[in-house]
Coordinates of C-alpha atoms and ligand atoms in Angstrom, one line a residue:
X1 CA 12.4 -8.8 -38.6
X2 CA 10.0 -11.8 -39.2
X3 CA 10.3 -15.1 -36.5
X4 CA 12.9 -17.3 -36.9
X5 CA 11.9 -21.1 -37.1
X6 CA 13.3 -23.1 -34.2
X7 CA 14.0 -26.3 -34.8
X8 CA 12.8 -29.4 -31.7
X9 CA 14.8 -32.4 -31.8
X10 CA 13.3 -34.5 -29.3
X11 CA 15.0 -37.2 -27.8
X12 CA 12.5 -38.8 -25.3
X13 CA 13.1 -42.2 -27.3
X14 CA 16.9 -42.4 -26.6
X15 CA 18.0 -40.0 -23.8
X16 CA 14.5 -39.9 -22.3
X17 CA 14.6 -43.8 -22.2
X18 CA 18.0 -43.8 -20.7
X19 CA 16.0 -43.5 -17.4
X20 CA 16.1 -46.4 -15.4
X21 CA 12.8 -48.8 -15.4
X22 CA 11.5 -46.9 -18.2
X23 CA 12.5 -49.3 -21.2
X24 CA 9.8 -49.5 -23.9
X25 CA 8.9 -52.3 -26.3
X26 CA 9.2 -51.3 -30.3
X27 CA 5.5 -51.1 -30.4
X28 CA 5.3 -48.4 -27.6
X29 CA 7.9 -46.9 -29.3
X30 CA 6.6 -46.7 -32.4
X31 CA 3.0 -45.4 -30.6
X32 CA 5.5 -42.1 -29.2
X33 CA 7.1 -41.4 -32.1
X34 CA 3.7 -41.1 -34.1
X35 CA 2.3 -38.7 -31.7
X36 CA 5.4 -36.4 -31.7
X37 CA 5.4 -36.4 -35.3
X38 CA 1.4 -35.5 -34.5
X39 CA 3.0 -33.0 -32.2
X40 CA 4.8 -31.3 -34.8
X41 CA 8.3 -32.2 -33.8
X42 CA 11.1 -31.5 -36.3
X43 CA 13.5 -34.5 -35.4
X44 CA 12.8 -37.6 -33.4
X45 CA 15.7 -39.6 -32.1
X46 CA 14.3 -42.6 -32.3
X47 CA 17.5 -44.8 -30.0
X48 CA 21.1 -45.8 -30.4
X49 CA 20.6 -49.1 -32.9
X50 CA 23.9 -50.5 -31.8
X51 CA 23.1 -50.5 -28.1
X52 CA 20.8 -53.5 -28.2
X53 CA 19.1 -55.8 -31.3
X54 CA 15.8 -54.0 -29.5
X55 CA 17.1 -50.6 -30.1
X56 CA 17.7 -51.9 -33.4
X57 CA 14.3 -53.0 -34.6
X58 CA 12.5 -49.6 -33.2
X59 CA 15.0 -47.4 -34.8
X60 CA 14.2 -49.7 -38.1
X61 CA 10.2 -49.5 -37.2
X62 CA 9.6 -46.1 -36.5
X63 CA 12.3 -44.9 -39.6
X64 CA 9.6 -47.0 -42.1
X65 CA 6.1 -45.2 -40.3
X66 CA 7.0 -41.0 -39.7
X67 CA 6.6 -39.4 -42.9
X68 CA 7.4 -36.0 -41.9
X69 CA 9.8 -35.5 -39.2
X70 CA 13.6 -36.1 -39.4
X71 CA 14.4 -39.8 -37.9
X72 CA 17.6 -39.9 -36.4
X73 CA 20.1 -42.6 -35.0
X74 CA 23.0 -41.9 -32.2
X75 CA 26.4 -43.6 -32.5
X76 CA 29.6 -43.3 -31.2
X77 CA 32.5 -42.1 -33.3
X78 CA 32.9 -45.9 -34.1
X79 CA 32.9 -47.5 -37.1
X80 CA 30.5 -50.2 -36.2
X81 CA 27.9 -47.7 -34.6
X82 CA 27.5 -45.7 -37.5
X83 CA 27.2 -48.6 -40.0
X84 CA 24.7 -50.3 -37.6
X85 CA 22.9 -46.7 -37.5
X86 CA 23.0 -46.4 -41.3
X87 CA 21.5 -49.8 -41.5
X88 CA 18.6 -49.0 -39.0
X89 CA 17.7 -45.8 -41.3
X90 CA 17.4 -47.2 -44.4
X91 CA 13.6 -46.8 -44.9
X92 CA 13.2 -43.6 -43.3
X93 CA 12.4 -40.5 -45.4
X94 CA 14.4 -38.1 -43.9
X95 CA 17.5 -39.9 -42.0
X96 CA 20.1 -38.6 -39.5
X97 CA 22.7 -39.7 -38.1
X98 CA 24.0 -38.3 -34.5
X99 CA 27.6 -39.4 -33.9
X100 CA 30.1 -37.7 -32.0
X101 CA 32.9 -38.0 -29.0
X102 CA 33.9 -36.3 -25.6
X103 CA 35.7 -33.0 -26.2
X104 CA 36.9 -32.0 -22.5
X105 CA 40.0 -32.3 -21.1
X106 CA 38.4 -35.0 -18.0
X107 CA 36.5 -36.9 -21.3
X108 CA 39.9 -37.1 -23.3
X109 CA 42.3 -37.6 -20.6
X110 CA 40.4 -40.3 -18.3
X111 CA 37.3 -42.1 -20.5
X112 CA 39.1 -42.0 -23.9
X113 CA 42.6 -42.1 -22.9
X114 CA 43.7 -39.9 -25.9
X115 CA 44.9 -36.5 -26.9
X116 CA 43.0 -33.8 -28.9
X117 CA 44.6 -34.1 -32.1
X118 CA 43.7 -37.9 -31.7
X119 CA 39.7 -36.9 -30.6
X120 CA 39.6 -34.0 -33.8
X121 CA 40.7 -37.1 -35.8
X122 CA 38.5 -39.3 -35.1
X123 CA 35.4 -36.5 -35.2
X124 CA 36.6 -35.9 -38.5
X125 CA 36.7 -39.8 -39.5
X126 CA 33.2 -40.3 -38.0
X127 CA 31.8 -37.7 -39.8
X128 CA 33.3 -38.5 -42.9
X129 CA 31.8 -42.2 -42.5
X130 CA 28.3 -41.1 -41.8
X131 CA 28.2 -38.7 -44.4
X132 CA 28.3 -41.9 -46.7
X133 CA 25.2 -43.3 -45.9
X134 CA 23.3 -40.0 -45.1
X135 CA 23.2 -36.5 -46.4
X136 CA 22.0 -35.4 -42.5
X137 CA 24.6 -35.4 -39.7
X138 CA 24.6 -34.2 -36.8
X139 CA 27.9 -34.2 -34.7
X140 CA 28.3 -34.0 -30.7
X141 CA 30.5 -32.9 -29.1
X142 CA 30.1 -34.4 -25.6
X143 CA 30.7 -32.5 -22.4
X144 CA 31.1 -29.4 -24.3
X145 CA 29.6 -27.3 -21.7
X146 CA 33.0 -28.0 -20.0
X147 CA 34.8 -27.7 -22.8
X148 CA 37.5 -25.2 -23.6
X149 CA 35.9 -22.6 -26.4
X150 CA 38.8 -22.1 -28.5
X151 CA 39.2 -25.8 -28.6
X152 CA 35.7 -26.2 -29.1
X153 CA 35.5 -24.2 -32.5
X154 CA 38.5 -26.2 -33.4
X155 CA 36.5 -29.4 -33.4
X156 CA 33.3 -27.8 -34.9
X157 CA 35.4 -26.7 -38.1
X158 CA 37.0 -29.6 -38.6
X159 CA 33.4 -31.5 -38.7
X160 CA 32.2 -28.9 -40.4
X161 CA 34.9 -29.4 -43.3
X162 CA 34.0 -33.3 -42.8
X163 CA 30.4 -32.4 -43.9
X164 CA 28.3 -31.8 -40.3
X165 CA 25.0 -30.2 -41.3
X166 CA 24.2 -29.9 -37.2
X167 CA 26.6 -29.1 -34.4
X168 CA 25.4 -30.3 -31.0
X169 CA 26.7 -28.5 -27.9
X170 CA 26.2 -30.5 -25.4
X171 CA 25.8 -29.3 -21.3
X172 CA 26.4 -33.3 -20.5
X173 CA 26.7 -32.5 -16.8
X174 CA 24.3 -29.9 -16.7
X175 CA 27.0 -27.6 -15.0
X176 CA 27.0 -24.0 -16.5
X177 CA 25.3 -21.1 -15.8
X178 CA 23.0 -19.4 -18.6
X179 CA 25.4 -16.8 -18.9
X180 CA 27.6 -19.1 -19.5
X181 CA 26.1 -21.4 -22.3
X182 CA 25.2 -18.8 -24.3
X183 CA 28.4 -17.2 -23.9
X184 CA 29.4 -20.5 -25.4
X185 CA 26.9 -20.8 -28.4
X186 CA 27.8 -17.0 -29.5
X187 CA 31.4 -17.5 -29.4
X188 CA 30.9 -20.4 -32.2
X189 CA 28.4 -18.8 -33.8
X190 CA 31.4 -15.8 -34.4
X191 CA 34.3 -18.2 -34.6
X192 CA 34.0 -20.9 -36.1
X193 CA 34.3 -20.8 -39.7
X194 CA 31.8 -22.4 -42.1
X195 CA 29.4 -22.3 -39.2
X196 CA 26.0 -20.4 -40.8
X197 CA 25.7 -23.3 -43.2
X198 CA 25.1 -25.4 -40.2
X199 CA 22.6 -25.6 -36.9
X200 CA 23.6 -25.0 -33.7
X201 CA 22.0 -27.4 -31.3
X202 CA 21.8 -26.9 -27.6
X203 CA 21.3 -29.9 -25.3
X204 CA 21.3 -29.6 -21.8
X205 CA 21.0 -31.4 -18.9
X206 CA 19.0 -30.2 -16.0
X207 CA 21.9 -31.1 -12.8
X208 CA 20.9 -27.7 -11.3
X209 CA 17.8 -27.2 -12.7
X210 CA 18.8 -24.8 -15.2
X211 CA 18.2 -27.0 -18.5
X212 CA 15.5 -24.9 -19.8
X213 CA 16.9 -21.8 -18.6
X214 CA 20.3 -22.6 -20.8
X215 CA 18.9 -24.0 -23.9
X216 CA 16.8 -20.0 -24.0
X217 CA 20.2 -18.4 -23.7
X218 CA 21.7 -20.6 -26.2
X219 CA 19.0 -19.8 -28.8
X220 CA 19.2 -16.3 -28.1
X221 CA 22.9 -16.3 -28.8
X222 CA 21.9 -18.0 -32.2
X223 CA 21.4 -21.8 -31.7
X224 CA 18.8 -23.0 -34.2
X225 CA 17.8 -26.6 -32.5
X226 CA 16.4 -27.4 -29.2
X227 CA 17.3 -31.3 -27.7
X228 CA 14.7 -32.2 -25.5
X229 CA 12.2 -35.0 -24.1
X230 CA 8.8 -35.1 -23.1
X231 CA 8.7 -34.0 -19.3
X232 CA 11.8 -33.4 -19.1
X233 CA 12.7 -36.9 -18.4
X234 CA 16.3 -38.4 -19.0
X235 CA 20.1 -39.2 -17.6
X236 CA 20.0 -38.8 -13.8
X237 CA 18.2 -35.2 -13.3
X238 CA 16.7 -35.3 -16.8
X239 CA 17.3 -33.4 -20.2
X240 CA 15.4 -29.5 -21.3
X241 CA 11.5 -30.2 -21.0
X242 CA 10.3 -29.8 -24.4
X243 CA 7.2 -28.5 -23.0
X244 CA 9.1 -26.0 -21.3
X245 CA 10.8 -24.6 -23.9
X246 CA 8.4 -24.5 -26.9
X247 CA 6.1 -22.3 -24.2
X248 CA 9.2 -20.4 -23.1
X249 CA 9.2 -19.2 -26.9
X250 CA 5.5 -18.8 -27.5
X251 CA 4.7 -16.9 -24.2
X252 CA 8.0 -14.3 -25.1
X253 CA 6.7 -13.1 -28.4
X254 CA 9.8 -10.2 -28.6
X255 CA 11.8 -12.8 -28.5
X256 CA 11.0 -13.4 -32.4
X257 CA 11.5 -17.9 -32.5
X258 CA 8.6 -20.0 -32.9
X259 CA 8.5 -24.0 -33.4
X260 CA 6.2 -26.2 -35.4
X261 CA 4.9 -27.6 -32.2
X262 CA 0.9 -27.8 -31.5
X263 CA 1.3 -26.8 -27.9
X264 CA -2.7 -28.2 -27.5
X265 CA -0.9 -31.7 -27.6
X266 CA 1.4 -31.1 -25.2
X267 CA -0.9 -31.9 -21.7
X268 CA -1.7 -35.0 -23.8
X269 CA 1.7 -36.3 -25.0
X270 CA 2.5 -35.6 -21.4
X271 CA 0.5 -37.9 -19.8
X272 CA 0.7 -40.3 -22.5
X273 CA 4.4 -40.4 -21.9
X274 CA 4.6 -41.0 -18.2
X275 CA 1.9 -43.6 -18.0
X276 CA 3.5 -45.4 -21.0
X277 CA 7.1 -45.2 -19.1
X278 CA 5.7 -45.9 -16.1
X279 CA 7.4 -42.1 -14.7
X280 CA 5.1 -39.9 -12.9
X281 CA 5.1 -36.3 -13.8
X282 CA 5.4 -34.5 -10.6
X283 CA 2.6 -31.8 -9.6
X284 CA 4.1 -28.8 -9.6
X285 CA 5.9 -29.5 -12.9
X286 CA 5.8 -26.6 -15.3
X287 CA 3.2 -26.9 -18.1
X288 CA 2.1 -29.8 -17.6
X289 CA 2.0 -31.1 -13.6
X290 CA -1.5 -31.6 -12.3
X291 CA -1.3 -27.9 -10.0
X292 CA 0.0 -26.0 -13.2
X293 CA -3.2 -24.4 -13.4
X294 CA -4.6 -25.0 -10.0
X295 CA -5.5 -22.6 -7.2
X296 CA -5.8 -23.4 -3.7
X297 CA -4.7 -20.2 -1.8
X298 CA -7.8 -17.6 -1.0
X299 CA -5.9 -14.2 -2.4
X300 CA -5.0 -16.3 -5.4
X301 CA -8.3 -17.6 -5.8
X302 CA -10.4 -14.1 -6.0
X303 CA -7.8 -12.7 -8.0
X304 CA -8.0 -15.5 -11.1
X305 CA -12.5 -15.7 -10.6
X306 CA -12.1 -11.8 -11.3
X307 CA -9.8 -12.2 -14.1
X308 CA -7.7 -15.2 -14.8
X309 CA -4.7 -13.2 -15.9
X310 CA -3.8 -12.0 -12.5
X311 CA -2.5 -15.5 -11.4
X312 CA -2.0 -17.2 -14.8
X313 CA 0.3 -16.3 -17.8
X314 CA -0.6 -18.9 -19.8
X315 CA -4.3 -19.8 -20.8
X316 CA -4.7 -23.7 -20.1
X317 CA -6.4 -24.2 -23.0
X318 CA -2.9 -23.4 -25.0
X319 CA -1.5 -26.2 -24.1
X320 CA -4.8 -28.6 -24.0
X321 CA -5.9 -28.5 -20.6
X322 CA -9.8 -27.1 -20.1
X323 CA -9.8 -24.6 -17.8
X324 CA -7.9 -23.7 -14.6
X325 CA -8.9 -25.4 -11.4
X326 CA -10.0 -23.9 -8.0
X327 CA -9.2 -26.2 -5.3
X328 CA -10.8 -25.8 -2.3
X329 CA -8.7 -26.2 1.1
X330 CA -9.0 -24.4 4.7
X331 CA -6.9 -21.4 3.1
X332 CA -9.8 -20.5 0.2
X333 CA -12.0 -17.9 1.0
X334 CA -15.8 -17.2 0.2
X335 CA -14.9 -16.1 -3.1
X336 CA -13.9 -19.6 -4.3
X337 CA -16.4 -21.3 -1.6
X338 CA -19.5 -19.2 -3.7
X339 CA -17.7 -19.8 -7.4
X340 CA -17.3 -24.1 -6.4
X341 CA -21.3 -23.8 -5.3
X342 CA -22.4 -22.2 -7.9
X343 CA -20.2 -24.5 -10.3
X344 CA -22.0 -27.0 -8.8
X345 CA -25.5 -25.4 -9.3
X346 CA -25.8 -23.6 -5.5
X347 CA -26.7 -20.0 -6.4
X348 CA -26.0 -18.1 -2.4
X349 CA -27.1 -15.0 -1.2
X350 CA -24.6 -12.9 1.0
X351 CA -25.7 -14.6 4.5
X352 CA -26.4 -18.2 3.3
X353 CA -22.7 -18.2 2.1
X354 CA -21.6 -17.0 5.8
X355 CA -23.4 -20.2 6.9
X356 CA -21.6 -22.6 4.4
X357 CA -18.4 -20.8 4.9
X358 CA -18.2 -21.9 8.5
X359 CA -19.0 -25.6 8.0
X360 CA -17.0 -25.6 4.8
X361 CA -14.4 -24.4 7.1
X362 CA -14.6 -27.2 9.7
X363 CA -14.8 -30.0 6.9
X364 CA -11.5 -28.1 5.3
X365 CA -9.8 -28.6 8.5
X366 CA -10.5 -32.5 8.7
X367 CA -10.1 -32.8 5.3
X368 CA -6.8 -31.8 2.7
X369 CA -8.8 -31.3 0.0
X370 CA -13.1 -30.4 0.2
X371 CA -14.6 -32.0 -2.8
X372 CA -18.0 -31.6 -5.0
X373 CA -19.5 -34.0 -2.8
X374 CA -18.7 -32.9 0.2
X375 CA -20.0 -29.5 -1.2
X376 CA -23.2 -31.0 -1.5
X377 CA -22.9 -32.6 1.6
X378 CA -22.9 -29.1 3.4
X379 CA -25.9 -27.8 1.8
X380 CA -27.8 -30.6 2.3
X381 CA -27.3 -29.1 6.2
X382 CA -27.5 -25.7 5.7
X383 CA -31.5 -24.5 5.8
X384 CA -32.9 -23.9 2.5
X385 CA -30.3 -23.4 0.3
X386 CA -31.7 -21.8 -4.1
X387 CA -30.4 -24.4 -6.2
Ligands
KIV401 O1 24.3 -35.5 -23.0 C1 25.0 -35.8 -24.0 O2 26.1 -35.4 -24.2 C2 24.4 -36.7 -25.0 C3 25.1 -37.0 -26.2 C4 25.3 -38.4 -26.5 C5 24.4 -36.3 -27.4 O3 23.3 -37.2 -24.7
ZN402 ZN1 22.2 -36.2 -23.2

C-alpha cells in the first residue's frame, strides 16, 4: 500500500491568534501566511473576516498573495458571516469557506437556545449559502468531541447532501481520550453516508494535553486533515502543534501518511511565530523548544557523543536545527567535559582532564550553566594544557 497524503490545515492566523495579546497587523499576517505556504502547508485559515474590518483586510490581503495553498475564511452559520467571508475570498486562487454550528446537547440547549432539527437546519442552510460563492466548504461541527455519534452522522449527511467537501470534528474542549476520538472519526467514516467523497478533519484542542495524541488516532481511524497552529498556540491551552504532528507522521513510517510539509522549516517558522506574536515557545516544547535537542545529564551525555541515536529519535537537522547541544552543568561527566574542550580546540590527555574535571566541577556548582568562556577560563589555570 503506497502513503496516503495527509492534508495540514493550519490555523495559527485565526485560532492561533485567538490568544490573548497576540493580535497581528495585516502586514505580519500576510509575512505568516507566505512562509507557511513556503512551509508546504495545504490550507491556511487566514481569520474570521466578519469578526473585525482588520480581520477583514488580511483575509482579503493574504487570499490575493498565496498561490498555492488553499485560503480559507471561518463564519458562523450566519448569513452575514458567510457573505462577508465570500467577499474577503474573492481574489484567492483556491478559496474556502469554514462555517459551521455547535452540535452538543450543552451547545444547542444553553448558547443556541434551539433544538437539533432547528441546528441540522441551519448546517444545511449555511452550507447551501457558501456553496454559492465557493466550490470548497468545509463544515464544523463545534464541540463534536462531546457530541452524540449517531447524532453526529446525522449532521455530517445532511451537509454532506448540502454540498460539504470537508467535515471538521472538532474536540472544542479538548476533553476525550484518544481512544475515544478515533472511536469517533471511524464510526463516521462507516456511517455516515456519502462520506468518502469528503475529508475528515480533526481539530483538537490540547485541555489535557492530548491534542496531538488525538488528531494521530483520528487519522489512523481515517481522517484525511490535520487543524493545527504553529507551536501549538491557540484558545486557552492551545490547538494540535503542527510541528508535532507532521513529525508524529514522518518519525512512524508504518504508519503509511505523509504531508507536504518541509519539516527543515519548522525550527524556523517556530521562532518566527513566537517572536512575531510576542508568545514564547517554552523549552521543553517538543520539536521545537530550545532543550529539544539538548543534553545536560552525564549518562545522557556519553551515550549521544558515542552515538546520537541512543538519546535522540529525531536527527535535528530534520527539522532545521544544526546539531544537538551538550550543555554542561554539575551533573555532566568527563565525557562531555573532554567533547566541550575539544569543541573548543582543548585536545586532553587522560590526567589533564582529571584536573579540569575538578575545577569545572567547582565552577558548575557556582554556576547553572558552565559556558565556552568559562571553559577557557579553566584552562587558562590548569598547567599546560595542547591546544
Ligand atoms: O474549536 C473549534 O471548535 C473551532 C471551530 C470554530 C472550528 O475552532
Ligand atoms: Zn478551535
Amino acid at each position: 500500500m503506497s502513503n496516503q497524503k495527509i492534508q495540514i490545515f493550519d490555523t495559527t492566523l485565526r485560532d492561533g491568534e485567538q490568544v490573548p495579546g497576540c493580535k497581528l497587523n495585516t502586514a505580519e499576517k500576510v509575512d505568516v501566511a507566505r512562509r507557511l505556504e513556503a512551509l508546504g502547508v495545504d490550507i491556511i485559515e487566514a481569520g474570521f473576516p466578519i469578526s473585525s474590518p482588520g480581520d477583514f483586510e488580511s483575509v482579503e490581503a493574504i487570499a490575493e498573495v498565496v498561490k498555492d495553498s488553499i485560503v480559507c475564511g471561518l463564519s458562523r452559520a450566519v448569513e452575514k458571516d458567510i457573505v462577508t467571508a465570500a467577499d474577503s475570498l474573492k481574489r484567492a486562487r483556491r478559496p474556502r469557506i469554514h462555517t459551521g454550528i455547535g452540535t452538543s446537547e450543552s451547545h444547542i440547549k444553553f448558547k443556541l437556545n434551539s433544538t437539533p432539527e432547528r441546528i441540522i437546519e441551519r448546517a444545511v442552510a449555511a452550507v447551501s449559502l457558501a456553496k454559492r460563492y465557493v466550490e470548497d466548504v468545509e463544515f464544523y461541527a463545534e464541540d463534536a468531541g462531546r457530541t452524540d455519534n449517531e447524532f453526529l452522522a446525522r449532521v455530517c449527511e445532511e451537509v454532506i447532501k448540502a454540498g460539504a467537501t470537508v467535515l471538521n470534528i472538532p474536540d472544542t474542549t479538548g476533553y476525550c481520550l484518544p481512544e475515544e476520538y478515533g472511536a469517533k472519526i471511524k464510526y463516521l467514516k462507516e456511517n455516515v453516508t456519502g462520506v468518502h467523497k469528503t475529508h475528515l478533519s480533526t481539530h483538537c484542542h490540547n485541555d489535557l494535553g492530548m491534542a496531538t495524541a488525538n488528531s494521530i488516532a483520528g487519522v489512523i481511524n481515517g481522517a484525511t486533515q490535520i487543524e493545527c497552529t504553529i507551536n501549538g498556540i491557540g484558545e486557552r491551552a492551545g490547538n494540535t502543534a503542527l510541528e508535532e504532528v507532521v513529525m508524529v507522521l514522518k518519525q512512524h513510517p508504518y504508519l503509511q501518511k505523509t504531508t507536504n510539509v518541509d519539516t527543515r522549516q519548522l525550527n524556523a517558522i517556530s521562532k518566527y511565530v513566537s517572536d512575531t506574536m510576542r508568545v514564547p515557545v517554552q523549552p521543553n516544547k517538543a520539536i521545537v523548544g530550545a532543550n529539544a535537542f539538548a543534553h545536560s545529564s552525564g549518562i545522557h551525555q556519553d551515550g549521544v557523543i558515542k552515538k546520537r541515536e541512543t538519546y535522540e529519535i529525531i536527527d535535528p537537522k530534520e527539522v532545521g536545527v544544526d546539531h544537538s547541544s551538550i550543555v554542561l552543568t554539575a551533573r555532566s561527566g568527563r565525557a562531555a567535559l573532554a567533547y566541550r574542550m575539544k569543541n573548543i580546540g582543548y585536545e586532553l590527555t587522560r590526567d589533564e582532564l582529571d584536573i579540569v574535571y575538578k575545577s569545572f566541577l567547582e565552577v558548575a556548582d557556582a554556576k547553572k550553566e558552565v559556558a565556552d568562556e568559562d571553559l577557557h577560563e579553566i584552562a587558562d589555570f590548569a598547567p599546560k594544557l595542547a591546544v
